[in-house]
PDB file of C-alpha atoms in Angstrom:
ATOM      1  CA  ASP A   1      74.538 131.766 100.840  1.00  0.00           C
ATOM      2  CA  LEU A   2      73.071 129.652  98.588  1.00  0.00           C
ATOM      3  CA  ASP A   3      76.767 128.369  97.061  1.00  0.00           C
ATOM      4  CA  THR A   4      77.585 128.385 101.215  1.00  0.00           C
ATOM      5  CA  SER A   5      74.366 125.641 101.416  1.00  0.00           C
ATOM      6  CA  ALA A   6      75.376 123.531  98.803  1.00  0.00           C
ATOM      7  CA  ARG A   7      78.038 123.086  99.454  1.00  0.00           C
ATOM      8  CA  GLY A   8      77.289 121.814 103.171  1.00  0.00           C
ATOM      9  CA  THR A   9      74.955 119.419 101.286  1.00  0.00           C
ATOM     10  CA  GLU A  10      77.408 117.465  99.254  1.00  0.00           C
ATOM     11  CA  LEU A  11      80.027 117.769 102.381  1.00  0.00           C
ATOM     12  CA  TRP A  12      78.501 113.765 103.075  1.00  0.00           C
ATOM     13  CA  LYS A  13      79.829 112.744  99.593  1.00  0.00           C
ATOM     14  CA  LEU A  14      83.565 114.052 100.459  1.00  0.00           C
ATOM     15  CA  ASN A  15      83.080 111.889 104.022  1.00  0.00           C
ATOM     16  CA  VAL A  16      81.601 108.730 102.130  1.00  0.00           C
ATOM     17  CA  ALA A  17      84.662 108.607  99.696  1.00  0.00           C
ATOM     18  CA  LEU A  18      86.992 109.383 102.274  1.00  0.00           C
ATOM     19  CA  ALA A  19      86.030 106.956 105.131  1.00  0.00           C
ATOM     20  CA  LEU A  20      86.387 104.233 102.087  1.00  0.00           C
ATOM     21  CA  ILE A  21      89.294 105.523 101.426  1.00  0.00           C
ATOM     22  CA  ALA A  22      91.115 105.091 104.780  1.00  0.00           C
ATOM     23  CA  CYS A  23      89.209 101.101 105.190  1.00  0.00           C
ATOM     24  CA  TRP A  24      90.700 100.381 101.709  1.00  0.00           C
ATOM     25  CA  ILE A  25      94.087 101.908 103.104  1.00  0.00           C
ATOM     26  CA  ALA A  26      94.121  99.202 106.490  1.00  0.00           C
ATOM     27  CA  CYS A  27      92.732  96.314 104.598  1.00  0.00           C
ATOM     28  CA  MET A  28      95.981  96.825 102.145  1.00  0.00           C
ATOM     29  CA  LEU A  29      98.091  97.488 104.931  1.00  0.00           C
ATOM     30  CA  THR A  30      97.333  94.997 108.496  1.00  0.00           C
ATOM     31  CA  GLY A  31      97.773  92.492 105.471  1.00  0.00           C
ATOM     32  CA  TRP A  32      94.231  91.426 105.013  1.00  0.00           C
ATOM     33  CA  GLY A  33      93.623  87.831 104.477  1.00  0.00           C
ATOM     34  CA  THR A  34      96.959  86.425 106.107  1.00  0.00           C
ATOM     35  CA  ILE A  35      96.101  83.215 108.684  1.00  0.00           C
ATOM     36  CA  GLN A  36      99.031  83.696 111.448  1.00  0.00           C
ATOM     37  CA  GLY A  37     100.465  80.008 112.433  1.00  0.00           C
ATOM     38  CA  ILE A  38     102.630  77.688 114.313  1.00  0.00           C
ATOM     39  CA  VAL A  39     104.533  75.002 113.158  1.00  0.00           C
ATOM     40  CA  GLY A  40     105.986  72.367 115.031  1.00  0.00           C
ATOM     41  CA  GLN A  41     106.059  71.147 118.730  1.00  0.00           C
ATOM     42  CA  ASP A  42     108.474  74.677 119.584  1.00  0.00           C
ATOM     43  CA  ASP A  43     107.273  78.177 119.292  1.00  0.00           C
ATOM     44  CA  GLU A  44     109.922  79.108 116.701  1.00  0.00           C
ATOM     45  CA  GLN A  45     108.668  78.524 113.254  1.00  0.00           C
ATOM     46  CA  HIS A  46     106.365  80.851 112.659  1.00  0.00           C
ATOM     47  CA  HIS A  47     104.854  80.753 108.796  1.00  0.00           C
ATOM     48  CA  THR A  48     101.521  83.330 107.374  1.00  0.00           C
ATOM     49  CA  ALA A  49      99.345  81.134 105.107  1.00  0.00           C
ATOM     50  CA  ALA A  50      96.779  83.154 102.601  1.00  0.00           C
ATOM     51  CA  ASN A  51      93.456  82.354 102.902  1.00  0.00           C
ATOM     52  CA  PRO A  52      92.791  82.213  98.736  1.00  0.00           C
ATOM     53  CA  THR A  53      89.431  82.970  98.728  1.00  0.00           C
ATOM     54  CA  VAL A  54      90.208  86.240 100.791  1.00  0.00           C
ATOM     55  CA  SER A  55      93.605  87.054  98.698  1.00  0.00           C
ATOM     56  CA  ARG A  56      91.092  86.863  95.388  1.00  0.00           C
ATOM     57  CA  VAL A  57      89.090  89.706  97.593  1.00  0.00           C
ATOM     58  CA  ASN A  58      92.378  91.477  97.794  1.00  0.00           C
ATOM     59  CA  MET A  59      93.452  91.399  94.784  1.00  0.00           C
ATOM     60  CA  ALA A  60      90.234  92.674  93.042  1.00  0.00           C
ATOM     61  CA  MET A  61      90.177  95.426  95.461  1.00  0.00           C
ATOM     62  CA  VAL A  62      93.649  96.295  94.374  1.00  0.00           C
ATOM     63  CA  GLY A  63      93.219  95.519  90.608  1.00  0.00           C
ATOM     64  CA  VAL A  64      89.747  97.305  90.320  1.00  0.00           C
ATOM     65  CA  SER A  65      91.709 100.614  92.120  1.00  0.00           C
ATOM     66  CA  GLN A  66      94.690 100.765  89.959  1.00  0.00           C
ATOM     67  CA  TRP A  67      91.771 100.254  86.618  1.00  0.00           C
ATOM     68  CA  SER A  68      89.694 103.918  88.910  1.00  0.00           C
ATOM     69  CA  ALA A  69      92.502 105.683  88.854  1.00  0.00           C
ATOM     70  CA  LEU A  70      93.968 104.860  85.272  1.00  0.00           C
ATOM     71  CA  ILE A  71      90.390 106.144  83.997  1.00  0.00           C
ATOM     72  CA  LEU A  72      89.811 108.529  86.318  1.00  0.00           C
ATOM     73  CA  TYR A  73      93.301 109.930  85.039  1.00  0.00           C
ATOM     74  CA  SER A  74      92.794 109.152  81.255  1.00  0.00           C
ATOM     75  CA  TRP A  75      89.399 110.857  81.661  1.00  0.00           C
ATOM     76  CA  THR A  76      91.586 113.969  82.936  1.00  0.00           C
ATOM     77  CA  LEU A  77      93.276 114.019  79.324  1.00  0.00           C
ATOM     78  CA  VAL A  78      90.262 113.772  77.415  1.00  0.00           C
ATOM     79  CA  ALA A  79      87.511 115.629  78.857  1.00  0.00           C
ATOM     80  CA  PRO A  80      88.952 118.844  77.659  1.00  0.00           C
ATOM     81  CA  ARG A  81      89.193 117.896  74.130  1.00  0.00           C
ATOM     82  CA  LEU A  82      85.798 116.460  73.431  1.00  0.00           C
ATOM     83  CA  PHE A  83      84.301 119.595  75.185  1.00  0.00           C
ATOM     84  CA  PRO A  84      86.776 122.658  74.405  1.00  0.00           C
ATOM     85  CA  ASP A  85      84.236 124.881  75.354  1.00  0.00           C
ATOM     86  CA  ARG A  86      83.712 124.015  78.573  1.00  0.00           C
ATOM     87  CA  ASP A  87      86.221 125.488  81.603  1.00  0.00           C
ATOM     88  CA  PHE A  88      88.092 122.402  82.882  1.00  0.00           C
ATOM     89  CA  SER A  89      90.604 125.015  85.575  1.00  0.00           C
TER      90      SER A  89
END
């Protein structure tokens, strides 16, 4: 069947997107860019410092993902009005 083979060849795009999303979620949830350290002589005082370079990358990743989601959502609202002859269901 032509439809089944076309879906199979396009399936890699879904897998790549899901892998990138999984990596992004792992970066955000694990505190990527933080440095753990101990202050003083005793081991009771722990601190967390952020690496400014990595924090900027982390912030950029969050900002780009939020803007991308906003643009895609806006497109779903605007596209049916711009292209009334197409079926978006």
